[in-house]
Amino acid sequence: MEKTKYGFWKVVDYQFNEAIEKVTEALNIEGFGVLADLDFKATLKAKLDVDFKPYRVLAACNPSSAYKALQAEEQIGLMLPCNVIVYENDNKEIVVASIDPIANMSSIDSEPVQEVATLIQGKLMNVISSL
C-alpha cells in the first residue's frame, strides 16, 4: 500500500467492475455502507460529451463513527463521508484509493473527532490492504 499526504492507495489485480465489488465487500466487513456511487466516466460523457477513463467514487460511511463525530462537532458533515475511489490509471492498472481521515480532519481541534479519525483510518487501511 502506498501513502500520500491525504490518502493511501494500491494497484489491485482485478478488472474494474470486480474491483468495485471487492471494495464494497471489504467496506461492508469493516462496518461501512456506500451512501453514493459516483460514476465520473458516465457523468462526464453525459454532461460534457467527453470520454474519460473508468473512475468511480464510493462515498462510504461507518454509521457509528459518523454519529460519534457528529456529536463532537456539529459541522463535521462537511468532511463526511469517507471517499474511496476506484479508477483505471494511464498504465491500464486498476487503482483503489481512500482518503486519510486523519489528514482530512487534522484542522479540527477536537480529541473525540481525532479518535474517530484514527479508528476510521485503521478500518480504511484494512479495506485497501485486504484487496
MMTF fields as JSON, N, C-alpha, C and O atoms, coordinates in Angstrom:
{
  "mmtfVersion": "1.0.0",
  "mmtfProducer": "UNKNOWN",
  "numBonds": 523,
  "numAtoms": 524,
  "numGroups": 131,
  "numChains": 1,
  "numModels": 1,
  "chainsPerModel": [1],
  "groupsPerChain": [131],
  "chainIdList": ["A"],
  "bondAtomList": [4, 2, 8, 6, 12, 10, 16, 14, 20, 18, 24, 22, 28, 26, 32, 30, 36, 34, 40, 38, 44, 42, 48, 46, 52, 50, 56, 54, 60, 58, 64, 62, 68, 66, 72, 70, 76, 74, 80, 78, 84, 82, 88, 86, 92, 90, 96, 94, 100, 98, 104, 102, 108, 106, 112, 110, 116, 114, 120, 118, 124, 122, 128, 126, 132, 130, 136, 134, 140, 138, 144, 142, 148, 146, 152, 150, 156, 154, 160, 158, 164, 162, 168, 166, 172, 170, 176, 174, 180, 178, 184, 182, 188, 186, 192, 190, 196, 194, 200, 198, 204, 202, 208, 206, 212, 210, 216, 214, 220, 218, 224, 222, 228, 226, 232, 230, 236, 234, 240, 238, 244, 242, 248, 246, 252, 250, 256, 254, 260, 258, 264, 262, 268, 266, 272, 270, 276, 274, 280, 278, 284, 282, 288, 286, 292, 290, 296, 294, 300, 298, 304, 302, 308, 306, 312, 310, 316, 314, 320, 318, 324, 322, 328, 326, 332, 330, 336, 334, 340, 338, 344, 342, 348, 346, 352, 350, 356, 354, 360, 358, 364, 362, 368, 366, 372, 370, 376, 374, 380, 378, 384, 382, 388, 386, 392, 390, 396, 394, 400, 398, 404, 402, 408, 406, 412, 410, 416, 414, 420, 418, 424, 422, 428, 426, 432, 430, 436, 434, 440, 438, 444, 442, 448, 446, 452, 450, 456, 454, 460, 458, 464, 462, 468, 466, 472, 470, 476, 474, 480, 478, 484, 482, 488, 486, 492, 490, 496, 494, 500, 498, 504, 502, 508, 506, 512, 510, 516, 514, 520, 518],
  "bondOrderList": [1, 1, 1, 1, 1, 1, 1, 1, 1, 1, 1, 1, 1, 1, 1, 1, 1, 1, 1, 1, 1, 1, 1, 1, 1, 1, 1, 1, 1, 1, 1, 1, 1, 1, 1, 1, 1, 1, 1, 1, 1, 1, 1, 1, 1, 1, 1, 1, 1, 1, 1, 1, 1, 1, 1, 1, 1, 1, 1, 1, 1, 1, 1, 1, 1, 1, 1, 1, 1, 1, 1, 1, 1, 1, 1, 1, 1, 1, 1, 1, 1, 1, 1, 1, 1, 1, 1, 1, 1, 1, 1, 1, 1, 1, 1, 1, 1, 1, 1, 1, 1, 1, 1, 1, 1, 1, 1, 1, 1, 1, 1, 1, 1, 1, 1, 1, 1, 1, 1, 1, 1, 1, 1, 1, 1, 1, 1, 1, 1, 1],
  "groupList": [{"groupName": "MET", "atomNameList": ["N", "CA", "C", "O"], "elementList": ["N", "C", "C", "O"], "formalChargeList": [0, 0, 0, 0], "bondAtomList": [1, 0, 2, 1, 3, 2], "bondOrderList": [1, 1, 2], "singleLetterCode": "M", "chemCompType": "L-PEPTIDE LINKING"}, {"groupName": "GLU", "atomNameList": ["N", "CA", "C", "O"], "elementList": ["N", "C", "C", "O"], "formalChargeList": [0, 0, 0, 0], "bondAtomList": [1, 0, 2, 1, 3, 2], "bondOrderList": [1, 1, 2], "singleLetterCode": "E", "chemCompType": "L-PEPTIDE LINKING"}, {"groupName": "LYS", "atomNameList": ["N", "CA", "C", "O"], "elementList": ["N", "C", "C", "O"], "formalChargeList": [0, 0, 0, 0], "bondAtomList": [1, 0, 2, 1, 3, 2], "bondOrderList": [1, 1, 2], "singleLetterCode": "K", "chemCompType": "L-PEPTIDE LINKING"}, {"groupName": "THR", "atomNameList": ["N", "CA", "C", "O"], "elementList": ["N", "C", "C", "O"], "formalChargeList": [0, 0, 0, 0], "bondAtomList": [1, 0, 2, 1, 3, 2], "bondOrderList": [1, 1, 2], "singleLetterCode": "T", "chemCompType": "L-PEPTIDE LINKING"}, {"groupName": "TYR", "atomNameList": ["N", "CA", "C", "O"], "elementList": ["N", "C", "C", "O"], "formalChargeList": [0, 0, 0, 0], "bondAtomList": [1, 0, 2, 1, 3, 2], "bondOrderList": [1, 1, 2], "singleLetterCode": "Y", "chemCompType": "L-PEPTIDE LINKING"}, {"groupName": "GLY", "atomNameList": ["N", "CA", "C", "O"], "elementList": ["N", "C", "C", "O"], "formalChargeList": [0, 0, 0, 0], "bondAtomList": [1, 0, 2, 1, 3, 2], "bondOrderList": [1, 1, 2], "singleLetterCode": "G", "chemCompType": "PEPTIDE LINKING"}, {"groupName": "PHE", "atomNameList": ["N", "CA", "C", "O"], "elementList": ["N", "C", "C", "O"], "formalChargeList": [0, 0, 0, 0], "bondAtomList": [1, 0, 2, 1, 3, 2], "bondOrderList": [1, 1, 2], "singleLetterCode": "F", "chemCompType": "L-PEPTIDE LINKING"}, {"groupName": "TRP", "atomNameList": ["N", "CA", "C", "O"], "elementList": ["N", "C", "C", "O"], "formalChargeList": [0, 0, 0, 0], "bondAtomList": [1, 0, 2, 1, 3, 2], "bondOrderList": [1, 1, 2], "singleLetterCode": "W", "chemCompType": "L-PEPTIDE LINKING"}, {"groupName": "VAL", "atomNameList": ["N", "CA", "C", "O"], "elementList": ["N", "C", "C", "O"], "formalChargeList": [0, 0, 0, 0], "bondAtomList": [1, 0, 2, 1, 3, 2], "bondOrderList": [1, 1, 2], "singleLetterCode": "V", "chemCompType": "L-PEPTIDE LINKING"}, {"groupName": "ASP", "atomNameList": ["N", "CA", "C", "O"], "elementList": ["N", "C", "C", "O"], "formalChargeList": [0, 0, 0, 0], "bondAtomList": [1, 0, 2, 1, 3, 2], "bondOrderList": [1, 1, 2], "singleLetterCode": "D", "chemCompType": "L-PEPTIDE LINKING"}, {"groupName": "GLN", "atomNameList": ["N", "CA", "C", "O"], "elementList": ["N", "C", "C", "O"], "formalChargeList": [0, 0, 0, 0], "bondAtomList": [1, 0, 2, 1, 3, 2], "bondOrderList": [1, 1, 2], "singleLetterCode": "Q", "chemCompType": "L-PEPTIDE LINKING"}, {"groupName": "ASN", "atomNameList": ["N", "CA", "C", "O"], "elementList": ["N", "C", "C", "O"], "formalChargeList": [0, 0, 0, 0], "bondAtomList": [1, 0, 2, 1, 3, 2], "bondOrderList": [1, 1, 2], "singleLetterCode": "N", "chemCompType": "L-PEPTIDE LINKING"}, {"groupName": "ALA", "atomNameList": ["N", "CA", "C", "O"], "elementList": ["N", "C", "C", "O"], "formalChargeList": [0, 0, 0, 0], "bondAtomList": [1, 0, 2, 1, 3, 2], "bondOrderList": [1, 1, 2], "singleLetterCode": "A", "chemCompType": "L-PEPTIDE LINKING"}, {"groupName": "ILE", "atomNameList": ["N", "CA", "C", "O"], "elementList": ["N", "C", "C", "O"], "formalChargeList": [0, 0, 0, 0], "bondAtomList": [1, 0, 2, 1, 3, 2], "bondOrderList": [1, 1, 2], "singleLetterCode": "I", "chemCompType": "L-PEPTIDE LINKING"}, {"groupName": "LEU", "atomNameList": ["N", "CA", "C", "O"], "elementList": ["N", "C", "C", "O"], "formalChargeList": [0, 0, 0, 0], "bondAtomList": [1, 0, 2, 1, 3, 2], "bondOrderList": [1, 1, 2], "singleLetterCode": "L", "chemCompType": "L-PEPTIDE LINKING"}, {"groupName": "PRO", "atomNameList": ["N", "CA", "C", "O"], "elementList": ["N", "C", "C", "O"], "formalChargeList": [0, 0, 0, 0], "bondAtomList": [1, 0, 2, 1, 3, 2], "bondOrderList": [1, 1, 2], "singleLetterCode": "P", "chemCompType": "L-PEPTIDE LINKING"}, {"groupName": "ARG", "atomNameList": ["N", "CA", "C", "O"], "elementList": ["N", "C", "C", "O"], "formalChargeList": [0, 0, 0, 0], "bondAtomList": [1, 0, 2, 1, 3, 2], "bondOrderList": [1, 1, 2], "singleLetterCode": "R", "chemCompType": "L-PEPTIDE LINKING"}, {"groupName": "CYS", "atomNameList": ["N", "CA", "C", "O"], "elementList": ["N", "C", "C", "O"], "formalChargeList": [0, 0, 0, 0], "bondAtomList": [1, 0, 2, 1, 3, 2], "bondOrderList": [1, 1, 2], "singleLetterCode": "C", "chemCompType": "L-PEPTIDE LINKING"}, {"groupName": "SER", "atomNameList": ["N", "CA", "C", "O"], "elementList": ["N", "C", "C", "O"], "formalChargeList": [0, 0, 0, 0], "bondAtomList": [1, 0, 2, 1, 3, 2], "bondOrderList": [1, 1, 2], "singleLetterCode": "S", "chemCompType": "L-PEPTIDE LINKING"}],
  "groupTypeList": [0, 1, 2, 3, 2, 4, 5, 6, 7, 2, 8, 8, 9, 4, 10, 6, 11, 1, 12, 13, 1, 2, 8, 3, 1, 12, 14, 11, 13, 1, 5, 6, 5, 8, 14, 12, 9, 14, 9, 6, 2, 12, 3, 14, 2, 12, 2, 14, 9, 8, 9, 6, 2, 15, 4, 16, 8, 14, 12, 12, 17, 11, 15, 18, 18, 12, 4, 2, 12, 14, 10, 12, 1, 1, 10, 13, 5, 14, 0, 14, 15, 17, 11, 8, 13, 8, 4, 1, 11, 9, 11, 2, 1, 13, 8, 8, 12, 18, 13, 9, 15, 13, 12, 11, 0, 18, 18, 13, 9, 18, 1, 15, 8, 10, 1, 8, 12, 3, 14, 13, 10, 5, 2, 14, 0, 11, 8, 13, 18, 18, 14],
  "groupIdList": [1, 2, 3, 4, 5, 6, 7, 8, 9, 10, 11, 12, 13, 14, 15, 16, 17, 18, 19, 20, 21, 22, 23, 24, 25, 26, 27, 28, 29, 30, 31, 32, 33, 34, 35, 36, 37, 38, 39, 40, 41, 42, 43, 44, 45, 46, 47, 48, 49, 50, 51, 52, 53, 54, 55, 56, 57, 58, 59, 60, 61, 62, 63, 64, 65, 66, 67, 68, 69, 70, 71, 72, 73, 74, 75, 76, 77, 78, 79, 80, 81, 82, 83, 84, 85, 86, 87, 88, 89, 90, 91, 92, 93, 94, 95, 96, 97, 98, 99, 100, 101, 102, 103, 104, 105, 106, 107, 108, 109, 110, 111, 112, 113, 114, 115, 116, 117, 118, 119, 120, 121, 122, 123, 124, 125, 126, 127, 128, 129, 130, 131],
  "secStructList": [7, 3, 3, 7, 1, 1, 3, 3, 3, 3, 3, 3, 1, 1, 7, 2, 2, 2, 2, 2, 2, 2, 2, 2, 2, 2, 2, 2, 2, 6, 6, 7, 3, 3, 3, 3, 3, 3, 3, 2, 2, 2, 2, 2, 2, 2, 2, 2, 7, 7, 7, 7, 7, 7, 3, 3, 3, 3, 3, 3, 3, 7, 2, 2, 2, 2, 2, 2, 2, 2, 2, 2, 7, 4, 4, 4, 4, 4, 4, 7, 1, 3, 3, 3, 3, 3, 3, 3, 7, 6, 6, 1, 7, 3, 3, 3, 3, 3, 3, 7, 2, 2, 2, 2, 6, 6, 6, 7, 7, 7, 2, 2, 2, 2, 2, 2, 2, 2, 2, 2, 2, 2, 2, 2, 2, 2, 2, 2, 2, 2, 7],
  "xCoordList": [0.854, 0.0, 0.897, 1.875, 0.554, 1.274, 0.503, -0.697, 1.201, 0.566, 0.941, 2.074, -0.019, 0.226, -0.079, -0.36, -0.028, -0.33, -1.801, -2.141, -2.666, -4.093, -4.808, -6.031, -4.065, -4.722, -3.74, -2.531, -4.279, -3.465, -4.114, -5.323, -3.288, -3.789, -2.996, -1.927, -3.59, -2.984, -3.45, -4.622, -2.534, -2.902, -3.391, -2.729, -4.544, -5.126, -5.164, -5.13, -5.234, -5.239, -6.665, -6.968, -7.527, -8.924, -9.291, -8.666, -10.305, -10.906, -11.686, -11.977, -12.015, -12.629, -13.894, -13.982, -14.867, -16.137, -15.942, -16.629, -15.019, -14.716, -14.105, -14.388, -13.273, -12.673, -13.757, -13.687, -14.757, -15.873, -16.565, -16.853, -16.826, -17.479, -16.615, -17.114, -15.325, -14.416, -14.284, -14.259, -14.202, -14.101, -15.366, -15.301, -16.512, -17.793, -17.899, -18.348, -17.487, -17.491, -16.558, -16.924, -15.35, -14.377, -14.869, -14.658, -15.519, -16.092, -17.162, -17.213, -18.01, -19.064, -18.467, -18.973, -17.408, -16.756, -16.266, -16.303, -15.806, -15.301, -16.393, -16.096, -17.656, -18.775, -19.21, -19.926, -18.792, -19.165, -20.298, -20.421, -21.107, -22.055, -21.66, -20.959, -22.102, -21.832, -23.084, -24.122, -22.97, -24.112, -24.37, -25.513, -23.301, -23.419, -22.295, -21.205, -22.571, -21.6, -21.587, -22.498, -20.556, -20.47, -19.615, -18.425, -20.215, -19.542, -19.111, -19.901, -17.852, -17.361, -17.278, -17.508, -16.957, -16.899, -18.256, -18.338, -19.315, -20.664, -21.116, -21.717, -20.828, -21.249, -20.564, -21.208, -19.267, -18.535, -18.979, -19.001, -19.328, -19.845, -21.2, -21.449, -22.071, -23.417, -23.427, -24.189, -22.594, -22.634, -21.721, -22.04, -20.582, -19.605, -19.31, -18.569, -19.887, -19.636, -18.138, -17.621, -17.459, -16.043, -15.887, -16.645, -14.879, -14.555, -13.51, -12.5, -13.759, -12.856, -12.658, -13.499, -11.562, -11.253, -12.264, -12.923, -12.396, -13.262, -12.798, -11.633, -13.725, -13.395, -14.656, -15.597, -14.665, -15.827, -15.42, -14.339, -16.296, -16.11, -17.203, -18.393, -16.781, -17.72, -17.714, -16.697, -18.839, -18.984, -19.341, -20.496, -18.339, -18.502, -18.764, -18.208, -19.621, -19.95, -19.992, -20.599, -19.341, -19.422, -20.366, -19.942, -21.635, -22.638, -22.285, -22.49, -21.763, -21.493, -20.377, -20.44, -19.375, -18.288, -18.756, -18.374, -19.583, -20.123, -20.96, -20.893, -21.738, -22.57, -21.706, -22.009, -20.635, -19.724, -19.108, -19.022, -18.681, -18.063, -19.079, -18.751, -20.294, -21.335, -21.708, -22.053, -21.64, -21.906, -20.802, -21.061, -19.588, -18.449, -18.313, -17.864, -18.698, -18.506, -19.657, -19.732, -20.546, -21.775, -21.542, -22.32, -20.487, -20.27, -19.292, -18.804, -19.008, -18.097, -18.653, -17.909, -19.939, -20.549, -19.932, -20.047, -19.273, -18.568, -17.443, -17.024, -16.957, -15.838, -16.252, -15.402, -17.531, -18.052, -18.766, -19.188, -18.924, -18.396, -16.945, -16.32, -16.423, -15.059, -15.111, -15.804, -14.391, -14.391, -13.344, -12.202, -13.778, -12.901, -13.067, -14.188, -11.956, -12.045, -11.48, -10.562, -12.058, -11.57, -11.453, -12.412, -10.27, -10.078, -9.03, -8.249, -9.045, -8.037, -6.991, -7.32, -5.722, -4.686, -4.182, -4.672, -3.213, -2.707, -2.008, -1.837, -1.602, -0.98, -1.996, -1.63, -3.28, -4.375, -4.449, -4.99, -3.898, -3.987, -5.192, -5.594, -5.752, -6.876, -6.318, -5.582, -6.678, -6.199, -7.386, -8.454, -7.177, -8.16, -7.464, -6.36, -8.107, -7.524, -8.581, -9.779, -8.107, -9.004, -8.438, -7.224, -9.337, -8.918, -8.344, -8.765, -7.391, -6.869, -7.659, -7.482, -8.526, -9.361, -8.567, -9.025, -7.395, -6.575, -6.124, -6.211, -5.645, -5.238, -6.447, -6.361, -7.566, -8.775, -9.296, -9.801, -9.174, -9.754, -8.702, -8.994, -7.491, -6.404, -6.631, -6.053, -7.454, -7.699, -8.738, -8.964, -9.359, -10.396, -9.764, -9.205, -9.868, -9.269, -10.268, -10.882, -10.408, -11.355, -10.798, -10.618, -10.529, -9.995, -10.948, -10.493, -12.269, -13.169, -13.162, -13.237, -13.074, -13.022, -11.732, -11.748, -10.625, -9.355, -9.353, -8.75, -10.021, -10.136, -10.924, -10.55, -12.005, -12.801, -11.96, -11.968, -11.24, -10.409, -9.371, -9.112, -8.783, -7.783, -8.422, -7.858, -9.583, -10.305, -10.65, -10.422, -11.192, -11.616, -10.407, -10.484, -9.303, -8.102, -7.71, -7.419, -7.706, -7.365, -8.312, -7.878, -9.594, -10.577, -10.387, -10.456, -10.149, -9.951, -8.646, -8.575, -7.616, -6.365, -6.564, -5.965, -7.407, -7.737, -8.44, -8.166, -9.335, -10.044, -9.044, -9.058, -8.172, -7.213, -6.254, -5.963, -5.769, -4.817, -5.424, -4.725, -6.717, -7.372, -7.557, -7.86, -7.385, -7.66, -6.502, -6.574],
  "yCoordList": [-1.176, 0.0, 1.235, 1.308, 2.19, 3.46, 4.52, 4.381, 5.572, 6.64, 7.993, 8.2, 8.91, 10.303, 11.15, 10.606, 12.454, 13.345, 13.265, 13.569, 12.862, 12.897, 11.562, 11.496, 10.501, 9.222, 8.081, 8.249, 6.922, 5.753, 4.973, 5.052, 4.214, 3.548, 2.283, 2.021, 1.509, 0.241, -0.117, 0.053, -0.609, -1.208, -2.618, -3.361, -2.983, -4.292, -5.152, -4.646, -6.434, -7.39, -7.846, -9.039, -6.876, -7.149, -6.341, -5.324, -6.804, -5.985, -4.868, -4.976, -3.823, -2.643, -2.983, -2.665, -3.621, -3.917, -4.881, -4.779, -5.815, -6.733, -5.981, -6.298, -4.991, -4.172, -3.428, -3.331, -2.903, -2.216, -3.191, -2.839, -4.398, -5.406, -5.753, -5.814, -5.977, -6.361, -5.24, -5.499, -4.011, -2.863, -2.74, -2.528, -2.871, -2.781, -3.869, -3.605, -5.085, -6.18, -5.883, -6.08, -5.409, -5.102, -3.967, -3.998, -2.97, -1.882, -2.425, -2.046, -3.305, -3.896, -4.661, -4.573, -5.402, -6.158, -5.22, -5.568, -4.028, -3.056, -2.148, -1.196, -2.438, -1.691, -0.463, 0.381, -0.346, 0.793, 0.409, -0.74, 1.387, 1.278, 2.284, 3.253, 2.063, 3.016, 3.856, 3.362, 5.136, 6.053, 6.488, 6.719, 6.596, 7.041, 6.417, 6.167, 6.177, 5.632, 6.579, 6.566, 7.39, 8.419, 7.923, 7.66, 7.798, 7.302, 8.502, 9.048, 8.898, 10.078, 9.854, 10.791, 8.647, 8.352, 8.634, 9.323, 8.105, 8.297, 9.752, 10.293, 10.376, 11.769, 12.711, 13.58, 12.537, 13.416, 13.203, 14.143, 11.972, 11.7, 12.378, 13.015, 12.238, 12.804, 14.328, 14.957, 14.92, 16.376, 17.153, 18.274, 16.558, 17.278, 16.597, 17.133, 15.425, 14.613, 14.358, 14.45, 14.035, 13.669, 12.227, 11.726, 11.582, 10.224, 10.314, 11.003, 9.624, 9.626, 8.179, 7.318, 7.93, 6.582, 6.144, 6.988, 4.838, 4.378, 4.987, 4.863, 5.646, 6.363, 6.483, 7.184, 5.794, 5.824, 6.274, 5.941, 7.032, 7.479, 6.828, 7.024, 6.051, 5.426, 6.24, 6.321, 6.829, 7.628, 6.675, 6.277, 6.313, 5.297, 5.931, 6.978, 5.277, 5.782, 4.635, 3.592, 4.854, 3.949, 4.65, 5.574, 4.235, 4.988, 5.278, 6.399, 4.3, 4.551, 5.583, 6.418, 5.53, 6.517, 7.89, 8.91, 7.91, 9.196, 9.845, 11.057, 9.041, 9.553, 10.155, 11.237, 9.46, 9.993, 11.307, 12.25, 11.371, 12.595, 13.734, 14.866, 13.45, 14.479, 14.984, 16.154, 14.108, 14.541, 15.472, 16.397, 15.224, 16.019, 17.34, 18.336, 17.349, 18.544, 18.621, 17.844, 19.569, 19.665, 19.812, 19.288, 20.516, 20.765, 19.769, 20.008, 18.67, 17.66, 17.04, 16.456, 17.17, 16.661, 17.238, 16.653, 18.389, 18.956, 18.043, 18.113, 17.19, 16.31, 14.845, 13.969, 14.583, 13.225, 13.087, 14.105, 11.921, 10.634, 10.463, 11.401, 9.268, 8.938, 8.456, 7.486, 9.122, 8.712, 7.64, 7.722, 6.638, 5.592, 5.625, 5.59, 5.692, 5.764, 4.5, 3.871, 4.15, 3.056, 3.628, 4.182, 3.489, 4.029, 3.237, 2.472, 3.454, 2.858, 3.931, 5.005, 3.643, 4.644, 4.598, 3.81, 5.437, 5.534, 4.263, 4.061, 3.405, 2.126, 0.994, -0.176, 1.359, 0.389, -0.522, -1.626, -0.049, -0.771, -0.234, 0.917, -1.09, -0.672, -0.25, -0.999, 0.948, 1.522, 1.717, 2.169, 1.369, 1.654, 2.574, 2.282, 3.677, 4.66, 5.137, 5.106, 5.579, 6.092, 7.384, 7.576, 8.245, 9.43, 8.982, 7.968, 9.741, 9.504, 10.403, 11.621, 9.83, 10.662, 11.484, 12.546, 11.015, 11.811, 13.093, 14.177, 12.973, 14.157, 15.048, 16.272, 14.428, 15.166, 15.991, 17.098, 15.455, 16.12, 16.753, 17.088, 16.92, 17.453, 18.902, 19.349, 19.622, 21.019, 21.172, 22.279, 20.081, 20.144, 19.857, 18.786, 20.833, 20.731, 20.097, 20.768, 18.772, 18.04, 16.637, 15.884, 16.292, 14.964, 13.851, 12.865, 13.97, 12.906, 12.735, 11.611, 13.826, 13.733, 13.053, 12.215, 13.404, 12.774, 11.281, 10.484, 10.905, 9.484, 8.735, 7.633, 9.336, 8.723, 8.634, 7.604, 9.696, 9.692, 8.574, 7.916, 8.364, 7.303, 5.927, 5.064, 5.725, 4.461, 4.204, 3.111, 5.209, 5.054, 4.869, 4.124, 5.534, 5.333, 3.855, 3.277, 3.255, 1.836, 0.96, 0.02, 1.258, 0.468, 0.614, -0.371, 1.84, 2.053, 1.437, 0.931, 1.478, 0.816, -0.694, -1.351, -1.25, -2.676, -2.991, -4.018, -2.119, -2.312, -2.389, -3.341, -1.38, -1.333, -2.52, -3.145, -2.829, -3.937, -5.295, -6.187, -5.435, -6.737, -7.052, -8.193, -6.087, -6.288, -6.966, -7.206],
  "zCoordList": [0.0, 0.0, 0.0, 0.744, -0.834, -0.939, -0.16, 0.077, 0.231, 1.002, 0.418, -0.018, 0.412, 0.048, 1.282, 2.35, 1.147, 2.27, 2.681, 3.824, 1.766, 2.046, 1.836, 1.955, 1.527, 1.321, 1.17, 1.33, 0.86, 0.616, -0.514, -0.728, -1.237, -2.425, -2.732, -2.18, -3.653, -4.042, -5.449, -5.784, -6.262, -7.545, -7.233, -6.509, -7.775, -7.495, -8.753, -9.875, -8.545, -9.642, -9.949, -9.939, -10.221, -10.56, -11.795, -12.097, -12.499, -13.533, -12.828, -11.637, -13.538, -12.917, -12.124, -10.938, -12.764, -12.069, -10.919, -9.902, -11.063, -9.983, -8.801, -7.646, -9.091, -8.024, -7.251, -6.026, -7.954, -7.277, -6.317, -5.174, -6.78, -5.936, -4.718, -3.594, -4.949, -3.857, -2.833, -1.629, -3.295, -2.387, -1.561, -0.35, -2.203, -1.498, -0.433, 0.682, -0.772, 0.202, 1.37, 2.529, 1.065, 2.12, 3.011, 4.223, 2.427, 3.222, 4.165, 5.335, 3.66, 4.498, 5.673, 6.792, 5.43, 6.506, 7.606, 8.786, 7.216, 8.19, 8.754, 9.476, 8.429, 9.013, 8.239, 8.778, 6.984, 6.146, 5.203, 4.78, 4.894, 3.803, 2.743, 3.032, 1.525, 0.444, 0.259, -0.18, 0.603, 0.506, -0.929, -1.324, -1.7, -3.093, -3.906, -3.394, -5.152, -6.093, -7.288, -8.116, -7.364, -8.398, -9.556, -9.387, -10.717, -11.907, -12.759, -13.529, -12.605, -13.309, -14.809, -15.573, -15.258, -16.69, -17.325, -18.342, -16.727, -17.263, -17.152, -18.08, -16.022, -15.814, -16.799, -17.387, -16.974, -17.899, -19.346, -20.14, -19.677, -21.03, -21.215, -22.239, -20.22, -20.316, -20.285, -21.019, -19.449, -19.253, -20.194, -20.588, -20.554, -21.378, -22.711, -23.535, -22.92, -24.102, -24.31, -25.423, -23.2, -23.281, -22.819, -21.988, -23.385, -22.969, -21.87, -22.013, -20.786, -19.637, -19.207, -19.468, -18.559, -18.081, -17.028, -16.422, -16.8, -15.707, -14.382, -14.004, -13.682, -12.448, -11.609, -11.98, -10.478, -9.588, -8.203, -7.717, -7.575, -6.197, -5.364, -5.61, -4.375, -3.45, -2.158, -1.469, -1.844, -0.623, 0.509, 0.657, 1.309, 2.343, 3.707, 4.04, 4.487, 5.818, 6.819, 6.576, 7.933, 9.077, 10.057, 10.752, 10.13, 10.874, 12.328, 12.794, 13.05, 14.47, 14.644, 15.546, 13.798, 13.881, 13.422, 13.996, 12.387, 11.924, 13.025, 13.231, 13.721, 14.81, 15.918, 16.422, 16.298, 17.32, 16.885, 17.671, 15.64, 15.127, 15.089, 15.444, 14.669, 14.621, 16.01, 16.172, 17.014, 18.382, 18.88, 19.65, 18.442, 18.908, 18.162, 18.731, 16.901, 16.055, 15.06, 14.109, 15.299, 14.523, 13.015, 12.218, 12.62, 11.2, 10.557, 9.452, 11.237, 10.697, 9.413, 8.625, 9.215, 7.985, 6.728, 5.651, 6.858, 5.706, 5.233, 4.078, 6.127, 5.792, 5.687, 5.531, 5.771, 5.654, 4.32, 3.772, 3.774, 4.184, 3.747, 3.253, 3.934, 3.513, 2.067, 1.756, 1.198, -0.199, -0.462, -0.011, -1.206, -1.715, -3.233, -3.741, -3.947, -5.402, -6.029, -5.502, -7.171, -7.993, -9.402, -9.939, -9.991, -11.33, -12.091, -11.524, -13.405, -14.272, -14.55, -15.055, -14.221, -14.444, -15.893, -16.702, -16.207, -17.576, -18.042, -19.245, -17.11, -17.457, -17.564, -17.672, -17.533, -17.611, -16.387, -16.455, -15.265, -13.995, -13.228, -13.395, -12.39, -11.555, -10.193, -9.549, -9.773, -8.522, -7.588, -8.0, -6.325, -5.278, -4.285, -3.827, -3.958, -3.041, -2.062, -2.342, -0.908, 0.122, 0.694, 0.772, 1.083, 1.816, 3.163, 3.72, 3.672, 5.015, 5.958, 5.932, 6.791, 7.653, 8.667, 9.088, 9.061, 9.986, 9.291, 9.868, 8.057, 7.296, 7.011, 7.108, 6.661, 6.322, 7.495, 7.306, 8.694, 9.869, 10.77, 11.918, 10.269, 11.093, 11.529, 12.52, 10.808, 11.174, 12.291, 12.781, 12.687, 13.722, 15.082, 15.318, 15.952, 17.288, 18.253, 19.083, 18.109, 18.954, 19.164, 18.207, 20.41, 20.7, 20.27, 19.69, 20.534, 20.074, 18.548, 18.051, 17.819, 16.355, 15.916, 15.015, 16.54, 16.185, 16.52, 15.801, 17.604, 17.953, 16.882, 16.483, 16.425, 15.355, 14.082, 13.407, 13.753, 12.54, 12.587, 11.579, 13.753, 13.909, 13.723, 13.05, 14.311, 14.171, 12.702, 12.184, 12.047, 10.65, 9.731, 8.755, 10.031, 9.225, 9.229, 8.182, 10.412, 10.517, 9.718, 9.052, 9.777, 9.042, 7.531, 6.795, 7.074, 5.639, 5.152, 4.032, 5.988, 5.63, 5.544, 4.693, 6.426, 6.339, 5.018, 4.397, 4.596, 3.329, 2.181, 1.4, 2.082, 0.975, 1.047, 0.027, 2.23, 2.397, 2.024, 1.543, 2.249, 2.003, 0.538, 0.188, -0.314, -1.743, -2.455, -3.66]
}
